Amino acid sequence: MTQVKATASGERKMEEFRIESEPFYLPIDDEVSLFRIAHENKLPLMLKGPTGCGKTRFMSYMAFQMGLPLITVACHEDLTTSDLVGRYLLDGGSTRWQDGPLALAVRHGGICYLDEIVEARKDTTVAIHPLTDDRRVLPLEKKGQIMEATDTFMLAISYNPGYQTVLKDLKQSTKQRFITIEFDFPEASLEVEIVMRESGVERKNAADLRKVAEKFRAMKNRGLDEGVSTRLLIYAGILIRNAVAPRRACSIAMIDPITDDPEIKKTLEEIVSSII
Amino acid sequence: MASRAESLKAKLGPSARLVDQFMDQTAGLMAEGGAEAWLSIVEIFATFDKPMAVRMLSSAEKIMTGLDDPQIRENAARIILGIGRPRWSVMAAAINNMGPFIAIEPGYTLEWLSHGVALAKVDQDVASNYFNASVEMLEHLGANRFELWASLGEELAAKSWKAAKEYFKSSPEALKKIEPGDMEEWARLGMYIVEKAPTVKKNYNAHSMLAQGAAAGKGSKMGLGEQYFQSAPQILGRLSIHALKDWVEKGLEVTGAHNEKGSSFFSLQSGGSRVAVDDLVKGLELRDAHIVLRSYAEALMGRTAQVRSSAIFYKNMPGLGRFFAVGDGSRIYLPNNLGEFGDDKDSNFKLFKLMLTHEMAHIELGTFAADREKLLRLARFRDQALAYMVFEFLEDERVDAVMDLLYPGLAKDKSSIIASYAKQKKTAGDPVSLFEAVSFGVEMDTGTEDPLLPILIAARERVLAQGAGVDDALDEAIRAIEQFEQEVDLETRLARKSADRIFHRGVIDFELVDKAATGLAAVKEAARIRLSSSEQEIPADILEEAFIRLEESEGVEPDKLLWQIAPTGERFDEVADHLRQIIDDIENEKRFRVAVHYDEWDNGLEDYKKEWCRVREMDMPTAGMTFYTRTMKENYGLVSQLKRHFTLLRPDRVQRFFREERGDEVDYNALVESMVEKMAGITPSDRVYIRREKNLRDVSVAFLVDMSYSTSEELPSGKTIVDIEKTGIILMAEALEAIGDQWAVYGFSTNRRDRADFYVVRDFDQPYNDEVKMRFGAMEPMAQTRLGAVIRHANRLVARMNTRIRLLILISDGRPYDVDYGDAKYAVEDTRRALWEGKRKGVTSFCVTVDKKSRDYLPYMYGQSNYTVIDNIEALPIMMPLIYKRLTT
């Protein structure tokens, strides 16, 4: 997966954004067909779900399946509209327009995926509004142009409702421009499969990790803000495959990252030591 | 006697017929003298407490028939009369407790009364407390130990009546927590403290009347003994009697150095004394482990779990020892303290966890759904205790086996715990019990083999092999005992040595499970009926929630079981009242955000009182726009002037930085220069961009508004102080919106230490909308001003903001005060401390006050320049923006 550094100079070939080998993804529900429908009908798409449950992986999988380039932008609070749309750069004795990642996708076709959109500043998120209704245009203010999106262009954003605070929530006017696919942690057999595949551990270990995760997830709102993600299970699996003792691997990859509270930590450790 | 009856009738008026009834039916029971004495007592009460007099007449028969001998009846009545009219409260206590007491131990009645009489001579309250505790103590101790308890109390009373009063008062609760055999030691330690307590002289002013005459120069003993007995329920059960001695010695040592500290030591108010208790506790206490254990249980079962101390069953299950666990189908009761592995907290914790998981497994694996009919068959065997134990053993084995499969990690821990337990047992030379032999597959070292052993081994194998349920375990148990009774004669059977439970396994108590379920359902139903009015039914989920909280409020070591409470009577009334309060709280909490505990500084102790105040943070309710719109209208000119003025203070929203290395736009001036430089052969500058940066004033400010009762004072203009405060805040809000600072408004009013209410009118990240504006109207004078606690909470909220300037502005009308907030000095010191804590967190505080007298203490509390006194309170709204401007620019 390639991420765009907006300040980098030089036109990028869209080819760079093509996914070359098939990413591993196990479809859970009808999300694959929904994605296709959204793309065919030019509907903007929002992926909603807890962190580390496979949203980003799903995007690259679909991009590969459909043969589209995928431009992922990891949003952060200093992301400006120029960072998305583009800016003039100096080039020798003159200036040159450099498309931002969003403009690139609009111009050449492909998927532009704004990851963790809530992190971006509010004025930046508004820039995507004209792209997400039937106009499908991107105004390039500095050039005085309005760019129409090609047919294969698709806008997708991801959003983790777990962070919901007053400060970090999407505006209704933004939210209501997307169809939404909800993601959650995969069911046991699938998750075990995923952990085995991604980390290379034995089925027994993967099943244990999943069992631990299930108990951890039951503690959401009972001391944990969010359950442990599939990604962390995979990390734990990788540690185990590299000969770290399973209990220790769970502490490192699944407990310490998600809590700082000593009592919760102790509880989680006790759960691990009961199961493994 | 007849004349006495006549005069009594006259006094009782409408209830006079009860006198006749008494003369007809009851008087004969206690001979002439007794009945006369009884009537004399009734007459005493008839003058000032008619209901008591009526009760005495109507219950006399029931009480007296409890005693066999007319002579004893007569004597009892005479003894009570002998207490004497001035000490009528003691008489009342004796009579009120007489019925229940006689019902348990009629033969001991006279001695019981005589102790009371002796105590009444020392002090009335002592005797009343004695009588009131006596029924419960008799139930708990039995007659022999009761005698000891009472005489110890008398001995103590001779030394200090105050200590004796507390001794009798705390006994019912305290003695449940220790072995009855330790009672004497506990009491004697108290006497020892009474003797050792230093004498302090009263500091009377020289000109005081008290400084002259008989009391002059006389000192009095410090009340350490009474504090010791008062604290007993909190300490006993945690400390062994031996450790208690160490604690007392330590306390006396502290007292020796500093008299006043001794008193807070024995009343457990100082941090030092709590630490001393904690240090002396051996093993691992449930109270320290239960938070982790509970979350662990909840995570494993995926629902709310309640973990409690099993100490409450202790007195009802003699012979079990302290060390047992039991479940009632939803709650799990664990031992108070685990010291199996000495001070090795880790191993003790593992054992706790193992016991808990085992009890949980019983719930999850359906043990309590066993066929009750079939269970009864166990009782039909000749040795029913053994039959039940065999069933218990097989069921435990079944559950443990499933558990091992589900939690292989725990299984590993289990075997290491069992191994070290077995080792300990071997060192101590304790024999291996029958069940241990079967379960762990070890040899019994009794020489002859127990005939039950092979039968059990076979039964166990069948239970484990077939993936059985509880009823299969039950069948196997029945089969095993049948076989055993056929094969073995009675003598051999009785020769069996030890059939103890395996140490980590609790009791399976079906009666408890069933009673808890039906009892609780009855109490809940009764509560529902009691608490619902005709208009309003209590929703089931709220009632459920209230019950959970009621249990939670008892803590890990509850002293009552809800299901045991009969749905009528005094105890139920108490529960119902408590529930009503909780339901009100739940109602209020819809506005609640959090409740936080804060320490409070005690200037006397020079130490914090731990977790002393509870601050309840809640949303301010809304109350219409009237106040807001009226204020805006009345101050129209001022508001627009303020807005203009403050807008000028606002920095440019977006600042452009020229000649930057990077930026969104090209800086053409710089670019041209750079080009020229390049052409001229000089290294050109690469700083040719314009960077735009959002610019904010880096200030956050919280206004903390006093809503205590005193702010309802009316001023000459007809407005109240709180109105003026509100006006000031509204004007400030407008100004702040204009300047763009981050601001919050909080109101507070406290009522004792557990109700420091902290109202959020507007929090930092809230939009300034109509809802907030409507909240201003609801700020009304309420209760007191416990400044320390609310300042601590405000500090915490302001400290979240990561701005450069963090400001807390307190608007108050007087000095800190609350009912239980000590004297003026205490309150001022605590407030000063709270402000100092804020400063350390980077919160600057400033006080605006209208109390002219406050010039005395404000400089001390806030520091020389951190306050201002407004002489004319009506000027507050105009002054505030000026003050604010001065503070932040």
PDB file of C-alpha atoms in Angstrom, chain B residues 569-709:
ATOM      1  CA  GLY B 569     -41.066  -4.841  59.387  1.00  0.00           C
ATOM      2  CA  GLU B 570     -38.443  -2.368  60.401  1.00  0.00           C
ATOM      3  CA  ARG B 571     -35.551  -3.764  58.431  1.00  0.00           C
ATOM      4  CA  PHE B 572     -37.586  -3.789  55.290  1.00  0.00           C
ATOM      5  CA  ASP B 573     -38.615  -0.189  55.924  1.00  0.00           C
ATOM      6  CA  GLU B 574     -34.953   0.679  56.101  1.00  0.00           C
ATOM      7  CA  VAL B 575     -34.260  -1.107  52.839  1.00  0.00           C
ATOM      8  CA  ALA B 576     -37.245   0.539  51.184  1.00  0.00           C
ATOM      9  CA  ASP B 577     -36.085   3.976  52.299  1.00  0.00           C
ATOM     10  CA  HIS B 578     -32.632   3.280  51.031  1.00  0.00           C
ATOM     11  CA  LEU B 579     -34.041   2.061  47.717  1.00  0.00           C
ATOM     12  CA  ARG B 580     -36.172   5.140  47.374  1.00  0.00           C
ATOM     13  CA  GLN B 581     -33.085   7.256  47.875  1.00  0.00           C
ATOM     14  CA  ILE B 582     -31.181   5.254  45.275  1.00  0.00           C
ATOM     15  CA  ILE B 583     -34.023   5.552  42.794  1.00  0.00           C
ATOM     16  CA  ASP B 584     -34.025   9.311  43.344  1.00  0.00           C
ATOM     17  CA  ASP B 585     -30.319   9.270  42.792  1.00  0.00           C
ATOM     18  CA  ILE B 586     -30.731   7.298  39.574  1.00  0.00           C
ATOM     19  CA  GLU B 587     -33.283   9.862  38.494  1.00  0.00           C
ATOM     20  CA  ASN B 588     -30.858  12.683  39.291  1.00  0.00           C
ATOM     21  CA  GLU B 589     -28.010  10.887  37.698  1.00  0.00           C
ATOM     22  CA  LYS B 590     -29.542  11.232  34.316  1.00  0.00           C
ATOM     23  CA  ARG B 591     -27.954  14.622  34.656  1.00  0.00           C
ATOM     24  CA  PHE B 592     -24.897  13.139  36.367  1.00  0.00           C
ATOM     25  CA  ARG B 593     -21.653  12.941  34.627  1.00  0.00           C
ATOM     26  CA  VAL B 594     -19.389  11.465  37.272  1.00  0.00           C
ATOM     27  CA  ALA B 595     -18.896  11.225  40.994  1.00  0.00           C
ATOM     28  CA  VAL B 596     -15.319  11.609  42.163  1.00  0.00           C
ATOM     29  CA  HIS B 597     -13.796  11.315  45.598  1.00  0.00           C
ATOM     30  CA  TYR B 598     -11.241  13.803  46.824  1.00  0.00           C
ATOM     31  CA  ASP B 599      -8.970  13.935  49.834  1.00  0.00           C
ATOM     32  CA  GLU B 600      -9.435  16.745  52.271  1.00  0.00           C
ATOM     33  CA  TRP B 601      -6.690  18.497  54.172  1.00  0.00           C
ATOM     34  CA  ASP B 602      -7.000  18.386  57.934  1.00  0.00           C
ATOM     35  CA  ASN B 603      -4.932  21.125  59.489  1.00  0.00           C
ATOM     36  CA  GLY B 604      -5.108  19.410  62.879  1.00  0.00           C
ATOM     37  CA  LEU B 605      -3.715  16.142  61.596  1.00  0.00           C
ATOM     38  CA  GLU B 606      -1.419  17.802  59.113  1.00  0.00           C
ATOM     39  CA  ASP B 607      -2.455  15.016  56.828  1.00  0.00           C
ATOM     40  CA  TYR B 608      -5.022  14.359  54.140  1.00  0.00           C
ATOM     41  CA  LYS B 609      -8.194  12.558  55.029  1.00  0.00           C
ATOM     42  CA  LYS B 610      -8.343   9.964  52.299  1.00  0.00           C
ATOM     43  CA  GLU B 611     -11.159  10.026  49.761  1.00  0.00           C
ATOM     44  CA  TRP B 612     -13.093  12.186  52.130  1.00  0.00           C
ATOM     45  CA  CYS B 613     -15.438  14.190  49.923  1.00  0.00           C
ATOM     46  CA  ARG B 614     -17.601  13.019  47.096  1.00  0.00           C
ATOM     47  CA  VAL B 615     -18.080  15.538  44.336  1.00  0.00           C
ATOM     48  CA  ARG B 616     -21.004  14.823  42.073  1.00  0.00           C
ATOM     49  CA  GLU B 617     -20.613  16.432  38.714  1.00  0.00           C
ATOM     50  CA  MET B 618     -23.889  16.953  36.916  1.00  0.00           C
ATOM     51  CA  ASP B 619     -25.474  18.958  34.169  1.00  0.00           C
ATOM     52  CA  MET B 620     -27.279  22.044  35.318  1.00  0.00           C
ATOM     53  CA  PRO B 621     -30.979  21.651  34.568  1.00  0.00           C
ATOM     54  CA  THR B 622     -32.481  24.224  32.233  1.00  0.00           C
ATOM     55  CA  ALA B 623     -35.044  26.795  33.299  1.00  0.00           C
ATOM     56  CA  GLY B 624     -36.329  28.921  30.468  1.00  0.00           C
ATOM     57  CA  MET B 625     -34.747  31.790  28.601  1.00  0.00           C
ATOM     58  CA  THR B 626     -36.359  34.536  30.656  1.00  0.00           C
ATOM     59  CA  PHE B 627     -33.408  35.335  32.820  1.00  0.00           C
ATOM     60  CA  TYR B 628     -31.028  35.421  29.913  1.00  0.00           C
ATOM     61  CA  THR B 629     -33.156  37.605  27.658  1.00  0.00           C
ATOM     62  CA  ARG B 630     -34.016  39.969  30.491  1.00  0.00           C
ATOM     63  CA  THR B 631     -30.359  40.378  31.392  1.00  0.00           C
ATOM     64  CA  MET B 632     -29.451  41.010  27.802  1.00  0.00           C
ATOM     65  CA  LYS B 633     -32.186  43.582  27.452  1.00  0.00           C
ATOM     66  CA  GLU B 634     -31.355  45.378  30.688  1.00  0.00           C
ATOM     67  CA  ASN B 635     -27.689  45.560  29.855  1.00  0.00           C
ATOM     68  CA  TYR B 636     -28.030  46.127  26.163  1.00  0.00           C
ATOM     69  CA  GLY B 637     -25.593  49.013  26.002  1.00  0.00           C
ATOM     70  CA  LEU B 638     -23.049  47.348  28.218  1.00  0.00           C
ATOM     71  CA  VAL B 639     -23.122  44.107  26.236  1.00  0.00           C
ATOM     72  CA  SER B 640     -22.482  45.724  22.889  1.00  0.00           C
ATOM     73  CA  GLN B 641     -19.729  47.855  24.373  1.00  0.00           C
ATOM     74  CA  LEU B 642     -18.112  44.796  25.928  1.00  0.00           C
ATOM     75  CA  LYS B 643     -18.359  42.850  22.707  1.00  0.00           C
ATOM     76  CA  ARG B 644     -16.697  45.602  20.742  1.00  0.00           C
ATOM     77  CA  HIS B 645     -13.994  45.989  23.310  1.00  0.00           C
ATOM     78  CA  PHE B 646     -13.223  42.320  23.569  1.00  0.00           C
ATOM     79  CA  THR B 647     -13.291  41.778  19.826  1.00  0.00           C
ATOM     80  CA  LEU B 648     -10.441  44.235  19.606  1.00  0.00           C
ATOM     81  CA  LEU B 649      -8.428  42.058  21.931  1.00  0.00           C
ATOM     82  CA  ARG B 650      -8.884  39.129  19.621  1.00  0.00           C
ATOM     83  CA  PRO B 651      -5.838  38.373  17.554  1.00  0.00           C
ATOM     84  CA  ASP B 652      -6.136  37.847  13.787  1.00  0.00           C
ATOM     85  CA  ARG B 653      -7.692  34.497  13.208  1.00  0.00           C
ATOM     86  CA  VAL B 654      -5.250  33.375  10.613  1.00  0.00           C
ATOM     87  CA  GLN B 655      -1.736  34.638  10.604  1.00  0.00           C
ATOM     88  CA  ARG B 656       0.415  34.578   7.513  1.00  0.00           C
ATOM     89  CA  PHE B 657       4.113  33.923   7.905  1.00  0.00           C
ATOM     90  CA  PHE B 658       6.176  35.154   4.969  1.00  0.00           C
ATOM     91  CA  ARG B 659       9.465  33.811   3.695  1.00  0.00           C
ATOM     92  CA  GLU B 660       8.989  30.331   5.015  1.00  0.00           C
ATOM     93  CA  GLU B 661      10.605  27.166   3.810  1.00  0.00           C
ATOM     94  CA  ARG B 662       7.261  25.584   3.218  1.00  0.00           C
ATOM     95  CA  GLY B 663       3.733  26.763   2.862  1.00  0.00           C
ATOM     96  CA  ASP B 664       0.626  26.695   0.766  1.00  0.00           C
ATOM     97  CA  GLU B 665       1.301  29.746  -1.351  1.00  0.00           C
ATOM     98  CA  VAL B 666       4.296  31.199  -3.112  1.00  0.00           C
ATOM     99  CA  ASP B 667       5.685  34.404  -1.608  1.00  0.00           C
ATOM    100  CA  TYR B 668       6.386  36.333  -4.771  1.00  0.00           C
ATOM    101  CA  ASN B 669       8.509  39.025  -3.108  1.00  0.00           C
ATOM    102  CA  ALA B 670      10.816  36.421  -1.711  1.00  0.00           C
ATOM    103  CA  LEU B 671      10.724  34.504  -4.945  1.00  0.00           C
ATOM    104  CA  VAL B 672      11.846  37.505  -7.020  1.00  0.00           C
ATOM    105  CA  GLU B 673      14.688  38.144  -4.587  1.00  0.00           C
ATOM    106  CA  SER B 674      15.671  34.527  -4.685  1.00  0.00           C
ATOM    107  CA  MET B 675      15.702  34.591  -8.510  1.00  0.00           C
ATOM    108  CA  VAL B 676      17.843  37.713  -8.514  1.00  0.00           C
ATOM    109  CA  GLU B 677      20.255  36.087  -6.123  1.00  0.00           C
ATOM    110  CA  LYS B 678      20.436  33.056  -8.318  1.00  0.00           C
ATOM    111  CA  MET B 679      21.143  35.105 -11.406  1.00  0.00           C
ATOM    112  CA  ALA B 680      23.785  37.022  -9.512  1.00  0.00           C
ATOM    113  CA  GLY B 681      25.498  33.805  -8.631  1.00  0.00           C
ATOM    114  CA  ILE B 682      24.708  33.873  -4.927  1.00  0.00           C
ATOM    115  CA  THR B 683      23.185  30.842  -3.273  1.00  0.00           C
ATOM    116  CA  PRO B 684      19.485  31.648  -3.446  1.00  0.00           C
ATOM    117  CA  SER B 685      17.296  31.421  -0.350  1.00  0.00           C
ATOM    118  CA  ASP B 686      14.787  28.603  -0.374  1.00  0.00           C
ATOM    119  CA  ARG B 687      12.441  30.444   1.931  1.00  0.00           C
ATOM    120  CA  VAL B 688       9.930  31.484  -0.669  1.00  0.00           C
ATOM    121  CA  TYR B 689       6.561  30.289   0.639  1.00  0.00           C
ATOM    122  CA  ILE B 690       3.793  31.747   2.711  1.00  0.00           C
ATOM    123  CA  ARG B 691       2.691  29.665   5.646  1.00  0.00           C
ATOM    124  CA  ARG B 692      -0.733  30.295   7.127  1.00  0.00           C
ATOM    125  CA  GLU B 693      -1.317  29.438  10.697  1.00  0.00           C
ATOM    126  CA  LYS B 694      -4.473  29.528  12.673  1.00  0.00           C
ATOM    127  CA  ASN B 695      -4.014  31.711  15.655  1.00  0.00           C
ATOM    128  CA  LEU B 696      -5.849  31.359  18.889  1.00  0.00           C
ATOM    129  CA  ARG B 697      -5.656  33.171  22.148  1.00  0.00           C
ATOM    130  CA  ASP B 698      -4.168  30.589  24.373  1.00  0.00           C
ATOM    131  CA  VAL B 699      -6.453  31.015  27.360  1.00  0.00           C
ATOM    132  CA  SER B 700      -8.950  28.770  29.038  1.00  0.00           C
ATOM    133  CA  VAL B 701     -10.947  30.007  31.956  1.00  0.00           C
ATOM    134  CA  ALA B 702     -13.464  28.418  34.275  1.00  0.00           C
ATOM    135  CA  PHE B 703     -15.842  30.401  36.431  1.00  0.00           C
ATOM    136  CA  LEU B 704     -16.798  28.706  39.645  1.00  0.00           C
ATOM    137  CA  VAL B 705     -19.947  30.264  40.986  1.00  0.00           C
ATOM    138  CA  ASP B 706     -21.046  30.020  44.589  1.00  0.00           C
ATOM    139  CA  MET B 707     -24.648  28.849  44.800  1.00  0.00           C
ATOM    140  CA  SER B 708     -24.757  28.484  48.576  1.00  0.00           C
ATOM    141  CA  TYR B 709     -27.774  29.467  50.576  1.00  0.00           C
TER     142      TYR B 709
END
